[in-house]
XYZ file of C-alpha atoms in Angstrom:
658
model
C 18.220 69.326 -77.889
C 21.736 68.130 -79.787
C 20.892 69.712 -82.989
C 24.295 71.426 -84.573
C 22.184 74.618 -85.073
C 19.391 76.546 -83.404
C 16.588 77.199 -85.540
C 13.447 79.347 -84.711
C 10.653 77.859 -84.614
C 6.962 79.325 -85.683
C 3.810 78.210 -83.975
C 2.491 75.040 -85.078
C -1.013 74.490 -87.017
C -3.331 72.354 -85.106
C -1.993 69.321 -87.708
C 1.394 70.008 -87.258
C 1.502 70.058 -83.482
C -0.184 66.251 -84.129
C 2.061 65.213 -86.105
C 4.775 66.393 -83.336
C 2.491 64.544 -80.726
C 3.220 61.003 -82.145
C 6.820 61.297 -82.990
C 7.529 62.022 -79.463
C 5.715 59.521 -78.165
C 6.725 57.115 -80.355
C 3.976 55.594 -82.181
C 0.962 56.301 -84.270
C -2.104 56.760 -81.984
C -5.137 56.050 -84.851
C -5.632 52.249 -83.461
C -7.273 53.837 -80.390
C -9.674 56.227 -81.260
C -10.942 57.255 -77.668
C -6.879 58.033 -76.685
C -6.370 59.503 -80.014
C -9.241 61.909 -78.937
C -7.835 62.629 -75.785
C -3.857 63.083 -77.286
C -5.899 66.084 -80.003
C -7.352 67.379 -77.243
C -3.516 67.488 -75.119
C -2.160 68.758 -78.007
C -4.647 71.781 -78.760
C -3.995 72.924 -75.350
C -0.996 73.430 -76.139
C -1.616 76.420 -78.015
C 0.501 75.384 -81.025
C 3.718 75.634 -78.758
C 6.398 73.250 -79.803
C 8.225 73.253 -76.277
C 4.922 72.433 -74.787
C 3.963 69.373 -77.195
C 7.359 68.239 -76.596
C 6.920 68.368 -73.326
C 4.202 67.087 -72.859
C 4.324 63.655 -75.091
C 7.827 62.935 -73.028
C 6.030 63.181 -69.936
C 3.012 60.505 -71.469
C 4.974 58.202 -73.879
C 6.024 55.760 -71.186
C 1.944 55.321 -69.971
C -0.466 55.016 -72.913
C -3.555 54.482 -70.114
C -6.511 56.958 -71.123
C -7.308 57.429 -67.721
C -4.351 58.797 -67.466
C -4.348 61.035 -70.074
C -7.578 62.459 -69.262
C -6.282 63.323 -65.837
C -3.704 65.314 -67.197
C -5.734 66.602 -69.855
C -7.939 68.315 -66.740
C -4.584 69.382 -65.180
C -4.040 70.875 -67.789
C -7.433 72.978 -68.190
C -7.464 74.171 -64.767
C -4.268 76.254 -64.383
C -4.878 79.866 -65.685
C -1.577 81.470 -65.244
C -0.489 82.936 -68.736
C 1.029 81.771 -70.865
C -1.205 78.763 -70.220
C 0.288 76.417 -72.249
C 3.696 76.673 -71.499
C 3.045 76.848 -67.510
C 0.529 73.565 -67.560
C 2.297 71.274 -69.615
C 5.961 72.272 -67.625
C 4.243 72.000 -64.488
C 2.709 68.643 -65.768
C 6.198 67.655 -66.915
C 7.411 68.066 -63.382
C 4.410 66.976 -61.178
C 5.144 63.529 -63.505
C 9.089 63.437 -62.065
C 9.679 59.867 -60.680
C 10.891 60.848 -57.663
C 11.372 63.715 -55.076
C 15.239 63.718 -55.777
C 14.681 64.948 -59.857
C 12.401 67.576 -58.299
C 15.223 68.740 -56.303
C 17.446 68.597 -58.898
C 14.859 70.407 -61.364
C 13.872 73.520 -58.833
C 17.929 74.051 -57.577
C 18.132 75.055 -61.367
C 15.909 78.094 -61.083
C 17.934 79.738 -58.125
C 20.917 80.303 -61.126
C 19.567 83.512 -63.811
C 18.148 82.705 -66.823
C 20.324 80.879 -69.296
C 23.072 80.725 -67.055
C 25.374 78.092 -67.343
C 24.964 76.261 -64.724
C 27.801 74.298 -63.271
C 26.544 70.719 -62.569
C 28.633 70.718 -59.651
C 26.926 73.165 -57.882
C 23.927 70.986 -57.836
C 25.830 68.213 -56.228
C 27.605 70.205 -53.805
C 24.392 71.881 -53.252
C 21.783 68.860 -52.791
C 24.582 67.239 -50.900
C 24.921 69.889 -47.690
C 20.841 70.019 -47.881
C 21.047 66.229 -47.213
C 18.807 65.673 -50.860
C 21.390 62.762 -51.886
C 24.065 62.914 -49.011
C 21.903 60.421 -46.747
C 21.724 57.798 -49.238
C 25.658 57.770 -50.750
C 28.657 57.691 -48.822
C 30.864 59.654 -51.074
C 30.456 63.200 -52.826
C 31.914 61.025 -56.205
C 28.841 58.565 -56.122
C 26.834 61.431 -55.002
C 27.889 63.567 -58.135
C 26.904 60.193 -60.017
C 23.844 60.565 -59.196
C 23.130 64.180 -59.815
C 24.723 63.561 -63.217
C 22.291 60.901 -64.143
C 19.503 62.804 -62.868
C 20.537 66.126 -65.225
C 20.703 63.327 -68.015
C 16.840 62.400 -67.163
C 15.753 65.862 -66.872
C 16.841 66.886 -70.016
C 15.159 63.916 -72.032
C 12.193 65.932 -70.765
C 13.366 68.815 -72.173
C 13.127 70.507 -69.081
C 16.792 71.386 -68.819
C 19.159 71.358 -71.564
C 22.818 71.093 -72.718
C 25.651 73.870 -72.440
C 28.118 74.711 -74.825
C 30.063 74.735 -71.487
C 31.693 71.808 -70.107
C 30.322 70.163 -67.275
C 27.398 72.646 -66.800
C 23.319 72.433 -68.007
C 20.895 75.068 -68.822
C 17.029 76.018 -68.152
C 14.602 77.263 -71.143
C 13.927 80.642 -70.459
C 10.184 80.152 -70.295
C 10.950 76.316 -67.864
C 13.017 78.907 -65.691
C 9.786 80.866 -64.967
C 7.653 78.217 -64.447
C 10.155 76.570 -61.992
C 10.298 79.805 -59.767
C 6.276 80.000 -60.010
C 6.064 76.078 -59.014
C 8.435 77.001 -55.721
C 7.701 79.661 -54.759
C 4.262 80.065 -55.360
C 2.816 76.762 -55.203
C 5.389 75.158 -52.538
C 6.082 78.640 -50.816
C 9.651 77.126 -50.006
C 11.590 79.176 -52.794
C 12.466 83.033 -52.841
C 14.364 84.007 -56.066
C 15.016 87.707 -56.871
C 17.175 88.801 -59.337
C 17.599 92.584 -59.280
C 19.738 93.366 -62.666
C 20.875 96.712 -62.380
C 22.557 95.895 -58.941
C 20.531 97.705 -56.316
C 19.685 98.285 -53.010
C 17.456 95.564 -51.144
C 16.025 95.539 -48.520
C 15.174 92.666 -46.531
C 12.107 92.727 -43.696
C 10.832 89.216 -42.030
C 8.872 87.073 -44.316
C 5.450 86.168 -44.002
C 6.482 82.525 -45.677
C 8.854 79.492 -44.231
C 11.232 79.412 -47.099
C 13.950 76.687 -47.508
C 15.858 78.342 -50.007
C 16.473 81.838 -50.970
C 18.810 83.106 -53.653
C 19.803 86.823 -54.553
C 21.084 87.896 -57.431
C 22.599 91.094 -57.925
C 21.469 92.777 -54.883
C 23.450 95.078 -52.056
C 22.556 94.791 -48.885
C 23.762 97.108 -46.008
C 20.773 98.109 -44.007
C 19.939 97.301 -40.358
C 18.405 93.197 -40.393
C 16.449 91.938 -38.250
C 18.480 88.934 -36.578
C 18.151 85.692 -38.265
C 15.642 87.441 -40.475
C 12.548 85.184 -39.461
C 13.798 82.341 -41.935
C 13.845 79.605 -38.805
C 13.761 76.886 -41.777
C 16.161 78.638 -44.676
C 18.566 75.637 -45.654
C 19.911 77.056 -48.364
C 21.349 80.956 -48.807
C 22.929 82.192 -52.366
C 24.068 85.361 -52.917
C 25.017 85.976 -56.492
C 26.963 89.324 -57.853
C 26.075 90.654 -54.596
C 27.741 93.287 -51.672
C 26.737 92.544 -48.386
C 28.437 94.952 -45.334
C 29.805 92.948 -42.839
C 27.253 94.320 -39.702
C 24.420 93.249 -42.139
C 25.741 89.731 -43.063
C 26.538 88.895 -39.139
C 23.155 90.330 -38.650
C 21.505 88.265 -41.080
C 23.209 84.957 -40.544
C 22.540 84.877 -36.829
C 20.180 82.422 -35.774
C 19.954 80.547 -38.846
C 20.302 77.044 -39.024
C 21.747 76.955 -42.984
C 23.223 74.011 -44.122
C 24.273 75.148 -47.216
C 25.463 79.247 -47.812
C 27.337 80.087 -51.190
C 28.522 83.223 -52.565
C 29.511 83.834 -56.352
C 31.034 86.914 -57.183
C 31.019 88.703 -53.761
C 32.824 90.894 -51.662
C 33.384 89.053 -48.129
C 35.569 91.226 -45.639
C 34.930 87.943 -42.578
C 32.405 85.362 -41.539
C 32.087 85.548 -38.249
C 28.555 83.841 -37.539
C 29.118 80.236 -36.321
C 26.753 78.281 -38.456
C 27.001 74.527 -36.804
C 24.706 73.362 -39.328
C 26.325 74.736 -41.981
C 27.804 71.410 -44.379
C 28.354 72.861 -47.785
C 30.036 76.360 -48.125
C 30.831 78.277 -51.141
C 32.799 81.235 -51.174
C 33.401 81.356 -55.392
C 35.074 83.953 -57.485
C 34.485 85.913 -54.421
C 36.778 89.084 -53.010
C 37.822 87.701 -49.070
C 39.050 89.118 -46.020
C 39.437 87.466 -42.877
C 38.158 83.873 -43.213
C 39.851 82.223 -40.578
C 36.947 81.398 -38.452
C 35.736 78.699 -40.650
C 38.191 76.163 -38.436
C 35.096 76.533 -36.121
C 32.163 75.103 -38.685
C 32.523 71.878 -37.048
C 30.344 69.674 -39.522
C 31.282 71.695 -42.983
C 31.823 68.678 -45.247
C 32.218 70.613 -48.553
C 34.697 74.255 -48.816
C 35.259 75.943 -52.083
C 37.250 78.936 -52.628
C 37.094 78.343 -56.345
C 39.090 81.035 -58.195
C 38.736 83.278 -55.253
C 41.415 85.868 -54.540
C 42.712 83.556 -51.265
C 46.342 84.324 -50.475
C 46.685 81.741 -47.636
C 44.917 78.596 -46.555
C 44.160 79.344 -42.724
C 45.374 77.010 -40.443
C 41.966 76.493 -39.166
C 40.933 74.371 -42.034
C 42.791 71.709 -40.222
C 40.042 71.458 -37.523
C 37.364 71.190 -39.994
C 37.551 67.546 -39.083
C 34.431 66.711 -41.262
C 35.705 67.791 -44.655
C 34.941 65.631 -47.821
C 35.720 67.983 -50.279
C 38.332 71.288 -50.449
C 38.422 73.172 -54.248
C 40.813 75.815 -54.706
C 41.083 75.540 -58.610
C 42.077 78.462 -60.317
C 43.077 80.103 -56.875
C 46.208 81.965 -58.532
C 46.796 84.042 -55.554
C 46.967 80.756 -53.282
C 50.925 80.607 -52.406
C 50.969 79.527 -48.810
C 49.421 76.186 -47.206
C 50.987 75.832 -44.138
C 52.550 72.629 -43.629
C 49.989 70.138 -41.703
C 46.366 71.154 -42.888
C 46.029 68.967 -45.652
C 47.890 65.806 -43.770
C 45.058 66.354 -41.330
C 41.427 66.157 -43.114
C 41.553 62.310 -42.743
C 38.259 62.493 -44.052
C 38.791 64.342 -47.273
C 37.851 62.469 -50.650
C 38.276 65.231 -52.856
C 40.999 67.597 -53.625
C 40.838 70.226 -56.171
C 43.742 72.720 -56.480
C 44.173 72.848 -60.221
C 46.156 76.067 -61.091
C 46.614 77.009 -57.920
C 48.889 76.407 -54.856
C 52.063 74.810 -56.397
C 54.959 75.492 -54.351
C 54.993 72.197 -52.313
C 57.777 71.306 -49.954
C 60.811 68.791 -50.774
C 59.692 66.301 -47.991
C 63.762 66.649 -46.943
C 63.307 69.901 -46.297
C 60.182 69.541 -44.379
C 62.434 67.469 -42.082
C 65.118 69.661 -41.897
C 63.444 73.041 -40.949
C 64.754 75.041 -38.780
C 61.966 75.834 -35.393
C 60.099 78.901 -35.899
C 60.692 78.613 -39.795
C 57.144 78.703 -41.467
C 56.901 75.122 -43.854
C 54.493 74.952 -47.005
C 52.730 71.919 -47.429
C 54.351 68.831 -48.994
C 52.962 65.788 -51.240
C 53.773 63.768 -49.007
C 51.162 65.137 -46.944
C 48.694 64.389 -49.710
C 50.348 60.602 -49.926
C 49.064 60.457 -45.963
C 44.971 60.821 -46.602
C 43.542 57.440 -46.264
C 43.613 56.074 -49.819
C 40.193 54.190 -48.739
C 38.523 57.929 -48.997
C 40.460 59.949 -51.739
C 38.556 59.071 -54.884
C 39.136 62.605 -56.839
C 42.768 64.214 -56.739
C 43.064 67.363 -59.229
C 47.028 68.942 -58.371
C 49.823 70.404 -60.268
C 53.519 69.685 -59.388
C 56.201 71.655 -60.490
C 58.707 68.849 -61.037
C 58.241 65.311 -60.928
C 61.879 65.135 -58.192
C 59.054 66.310 -55.744
C 57.059 62.989 -56.019
C 58.233 61.106 -52.685
C 60.710 58.056 -53.995
C 59.861 55.681 -51.110
C 55.768 56.462 -51.577
C 53.334 56.259 -54.177
C 51.060 58.715 -55.425
C 48.017 56.780 -55.720
C 47.033 53.460 -54.291
C 44.392 52.542 -56.340
C 43.424 52.947 -60.089
C 39.766 53.663 -59.034
C 40.976 57.480 -57.886
C 39.526 59.770 -60.802
C 42.896 62.484 -61.184
C 43.604 65.050 -63.076
C 47.199 66.064 -62.518
C 50.215 68.287 -64.052
C 53.395 67.845 -63.868
C 55.166 71.075 -64.956
C 56.687 74.408 -64.688
C 53.702 76.822 -63.864
C 52.260 78.751 -67.628
C 53.527 75.734 -69.089
C 50.504 75.088 -71.017
C 48.144 77.792 -71.951
C 44.748 78.547 -70.396
C 42.880 75.755 -70.564
C 38.539 76.355 -70.068
C 37.287 75.746 -66.718
C 37.957 73.054 -65.097
C 34.948 70.664 -65.834
C 34.885 68.824 -62.392
C 33.295 65.306 -63.852
C 36.844 65.350 -65.262
C 37.987 61.886 -67.110
C 41.880 60.340 -65.323
C 43.431 63.754 -67.461
C 47.921 63.905 -67.386
C 50.036 67.298 -68.841
C 53.674 66.605 -68.506
C 56.534 68.215 -70.556
C 60.195 68.095 -69.523
C 62.623 65.035 -70.721
C 60.680 61.809 -70.785
C 63.951 59.484 -70.622
C 63.703 61.320 -67.370
C 60.268 60.915 -65.891
C 59.487 57.569 -67.182
C 62.007 55.807 -63.948
C 59.364 57.539 -61.738
C 56.901 54.768 -61.037
C 54.284 57.661 -60.242
C 54.354 59.138 -63.327
C 54.095 55.558 -65.502
C 51.066 54.363 -63.010
C 49.566 57.633 -64.125
C 50.426 57.672 -67.808
C 48.598 53.422 -67.327
C 45.359 54.877 -66.154
C 45.440 57.848 -67.996
C 42.167 59.246 -70.738
C 43.510 61.984 -71.696
C 47.518 62.990 -72.305
C 49.109 66.211 -72.812
C 52.518 66.421 -73.951
C 54.095 70.310 -74.238
C 58.379 70.857 -74.400
C 58.511 67.124 -74.410
C 62.077 65.783 -75.233
C 62.827 62.176 -75.863
C 58.953 61.181 -75.978
C 59.324 58.331 -78.320
C 60.097 57.108 -74.503
C 56.917 57.338 -73.452
C 55.268 56.318 -77.015
C 57.383 53.014 -77.559
C 57.137 52.233 -73.588
C 55.171 48.928 -72.471
C 52.793 51.479 -70.428
C 49.261 50.240 -72.061
C 47.248 53.382 -74.069
C 43.943 51.011 -74.343
C 42.010 53.473 -72.465
C 43.353 56.969 -74.411
C 40.973 59.224 -75.107
C 43.228 62.395 -75.874
C 46.058 63.003 -76.941
C 48.285 66.638 -77.428
C 51.673 66.635 -78.485
C 52.682 70.328 -78.910
C 56.078 71.479 -79.106
C 58.528 68.415 -78.889
C 61.586 68.938 -80.529
C 63.575 65.733 -80.044
C 62.739 62.019 -80.354
C 59.585 62.041 -81.359
C 60.229 60.499 -85.202
C 57.086 58.659 -85.068
C 53.784 57.887 -83.142
C 54.152 54.058 -83.072
C 57.004 52.591 -84.791
C 58.092 48.659 -84.444
C 54.483 47.301 -83.722
C 53.348 46.240 -86.836
C 50.587 43.589 -86.413
C 49.383 45.503 -83.006
C 46.556 47.140 -82.085
C 46.918 50.930 -80.974
C 45.067 53.238 -79.708
C 41.466 51.831 -79.785
C 39.674 53.995 -77.359
C 41.288 57.493 -78.863
C 38.887 60.030 -80.303
C 41.007 63.162 -80.806
C 44.730 63.363 -81.623
C 46.382 66.874 -81.885
C 50.199 67.125 -83.070
C 51.484 70.055 -82.913
C 54.735 71.609 -83.862
C 56.560 68.500 -83.540
C 59.429 69.710 -85.754
C 60.906 66.192 -86.242
C 57.889 64.044 -87.119
C 58.173 62.275 -89.879
C 55.174 59.440 -89.556
C 52.455 58.564 -87.125
C 53.244 55.521 -88.158
C 55.726 52.465 -88.860
C 54.335 49.619 -90.292
C 51.217 48.126 -90.498
C 48.552 48.058 -86.903
C 45.825 45.860 -86.636
C 42.437 46.693 -88.108
C 40.690 47.940 -84.889
C 43.905 50.742 -84.344
C 42.664 54.272 -84.581
C 38.896 53.075 -85.437
C 37.229 55.352 -82.619
C 39.327 58.450 -83.847
C 36.789 61.826 -84.302
C 38.888 64.385 -84.583
C 42.899 64.764 -85.306
C 44.451 68.510 -85.963
C 48.066 68.621 -87.442
C 50.033 71.908 -87.477
C 53.534 72.965 -87.980
C 54.961 69.593 -87.874
C 57.871 70.606 -91.041
C 58.989 66.736 -91.516
C 55.654 64.837 -92.370
C 54.943 64.258 -95.832
C 51.740 62.352 -95.276
C 49.146 62.465 -92.403
C 48.723 58.568 -92.262
C 48.900 55.835 -93.909
C 46.596 54.251 -95.785
C 47.058 50.884 -92.988
C 45.375 54.078 -90.510
C 43.190 55.382 -92.857
C 41.230 52.277 -93.816
C 39.972 52.035 -89.478
C 39.061 56.117 -89.569
C 35.551 55.895 -90.221
C 34.416 57.099 -87.320
C 36.443 60.341 -88.588
C 34.525 63.918 -88.251
C 37.223 66.580 -88.327
C 40.717 66.350 -90.160
C 42.609 70.254 -90.067
C 46.162 70.124 -91.374
C 47.975 73.515 -91.743
C 51.328 74.983 -92.140
C 53.479 71.494 -92.287
C 55.651 72.178 -95.622
C 56.727 68.722 -96.638
C 52.925 67.276 -97.050
C 52.422 66.023 -100.181
C 49.568 63.887 -99.788
C 46.942 62.962 -96.803
C 46.927 59.402 -97.017
C 50.034 57.437 -98.030
C 50.809 53.710 -98.916
C 54.559 54.313 -98.428
C 56.351 51.204 -97.584
C 53.058 49.223 -98.311
C 52.707 49.323 -101.840
C 53.051 45.532 -102.393
C 50.262 44.850 -99.581
C 48.044 47.222 -100.219
C 45.450 47.043 -103.119
C 45.715 50.411 -105.184
C 42.147 50.257 -106.540
C 40.228 49.873 -103.642
C 38.330 53.192 -102.340
C 39.394 54.662 -98.167
C 36.133 55.988 -97.441
C 35.792 58.748 -94.704
C 31.583 58.536 -94.057
C 31.268 60.751 -91.054
C 33.725 63.421 -92.127
C 31.987 66.939 -91.900
C 35.235 68.807 -91.154
C 38.108 69.206 -93.801
C 40.349 72.259 -93.703
C 43.720 71.847 -95.436
C 45.459 75.096 -95.223
C 49.301 75.732 -95.648
C 50.175 72.743 -97.528
C 51.977 74.398 -100.500
C 53.099 71.443 -101.607
C 50.261 69.169 -101.415
C 50.137 66.679 -104.529
C 46.946 64.963 -103.669
C 45.351 63.440 -101.078
C 45.749 60.077 -102.009
C 48.830 59.737 -104.928
C 48.438 55.740 -104.952
C 44.865 56.170 -106.440
C 45.469 59.052 -109.022
C 44.451 57.709 -112.373
C 47.106 56.621 -114.254
C 46.911 59.528 -117.032
C 46.883 62.301 -114.558
C 49.933 64.465 -114.016
C 50.635 64.888 -110.099
C 51.308 68.991 -109.584
C 51.248 70.529 -106.735
C 47.782 72.004 -105.544
C 49.579 74.927 -103.317
C 47.054 78.055 -105.153
C 43.983 76.037 -104.862
C 44.480 74.520 -101.077
C 46.645 77.078 -99.046
C 44.077 78.480 -97.985
C 41.087 76.690 -98.603
C 38.102 75.296 -95.880
C 36.497 72.267 -97.731
C 32.855 71.260 -97.379
C 31.688 68.032 -97.546
C 29.533 69.745 -100.454
C 32.710 70.575 -102.093
C 34.525 67.358 -102.006
C 32.803 65.344 -104.706
C 33.893 68.097 -107.253
C 37.846 67.694 -106.901
C 38.193 64.146 -108.599
C 41.495 64.687 -109.178
C 42.397 65.397 -106.286
C 40.453 62.755 -104.466
C 40.180 59.913 -106.798
C 39.315 56.925 -104.960
C 38.780 58.487 -101.687
C 35.034 58.334 -100.387
C 33.522 61.087 -98.468
C 30.099 61.684 -96.815
C 26.994 62.347 -99.451
């Protein structure tokens, strides 16, 4: 629920449950005796379970009619499935969801195991394939925005929870059980079986016309009735399972599936013609011959993410309805034959991060000999209709591969995640969040790549910038390229031409939207900024990490420090020459030394390996104080908020939380 630490909540007393209910509703109810009596009866039905109290409160907070609440009370009392309080309250909240989209999104989440980090983009792709949202939106990106909106609404009702993984959500174990019960028992449309232990699973013709089936940790190799009799089946998901080729062919024959998803599954081939299939997901799979995918004439979403695919089948070019192609983290993918990508005229989203990067130079494609296998070129990506392309995530090993006479992106509305550097330049990051903001990763000589118009375009519209092993970075940072929208900046192992982050911009506003700044291993960095910037500069910075900057004598000037009212985390380590964190160097006549520098939101301060540190802010030391190194005290010290107030000498005139 947004807390920084999880606590176990015991059963509530009647009084505590009543207080929690009123707090959830948002106002006291004593003024209306009738409504108050019904509300107390509602909380009593929750059996002291905090989750039920909050869930019911959220479901009823926007409608304070006593008749509505009385009806809700009757519904709660009518259910007898244990545990009654949880089941009835969660089902009530489900039934009060405003529309079928919300209900469908909620039920899709129960396809995954209890406690699973559910990728929201799976929900997008499943919902699109089933027509839950695709009929209302003309692009996958628009549908994605809608699904994220639905997930937020479900979180507000506590039907879904936050996940520690980017781009994911979670479902509480109790809610998961109730969701399966609602879908399978009450609606007769879902079958979710988790065999936890990888057991052989025998499928018999169903007695119910399921629309959705999810099988986790099962083994299927027995003869199966053709089509399983599932005439209404629209979605089939197999996770962590094993299915023989003959069983798969028999199982799928005659089905009218719209969504077929295999996750962590071994597949030798897929030979069944599924004319109605719109979404095919083969994520994390061990794959054999998959050339038959080219016959799926209505396929719109195709994902091989994290699979062992080595060659993209030429038959993929026949998928004229394809809107999304995903080969993210397919590290074995070395061949994409020339001519496939350029034929996907309806493609809206192309994901190839940490995947294929052996782009063939355009001139070599033109000069290739007959019969010679040619690889895809960036010119093919550029040939995709710009009016359709809304998301592009690719890796380019050398910026010189970018065609000189064409532009990579023609419109600023296209979302992008582009790395322009040699493979393995950047350490392996977290799995790709498909809701990423515009991101660029660069390495090399900035003097060279700043001559390229595509790179200048990408820098201008980036929201996250990562530089590693980059020379002459001042050419970027002091260029006229606007960084007004930049939210994250990371510079690592830059060895030449990065004396300052900002120079010669006195009186200007810089990095207004920046939230995260990481400076690591910049051997010639002398200062973050030269000159006094406008008050708004760095005003939204939340996290600052500085490490292994051997020439840096202070973290930031006082002109910047005064703007850091949003700063929550400050980490400085292995900066041997650093003497102070805040400095008024060069601004002694402009800065009032008696005023404080405040960090009202700071929750983490980590100073480590700064053996020459004299003070946090030397200019504000008491006159009687004698400067001395803090090496022994701070060399390995991690300081938390309550400790800061006791460091009177070192933190004089610095205001921290509390």
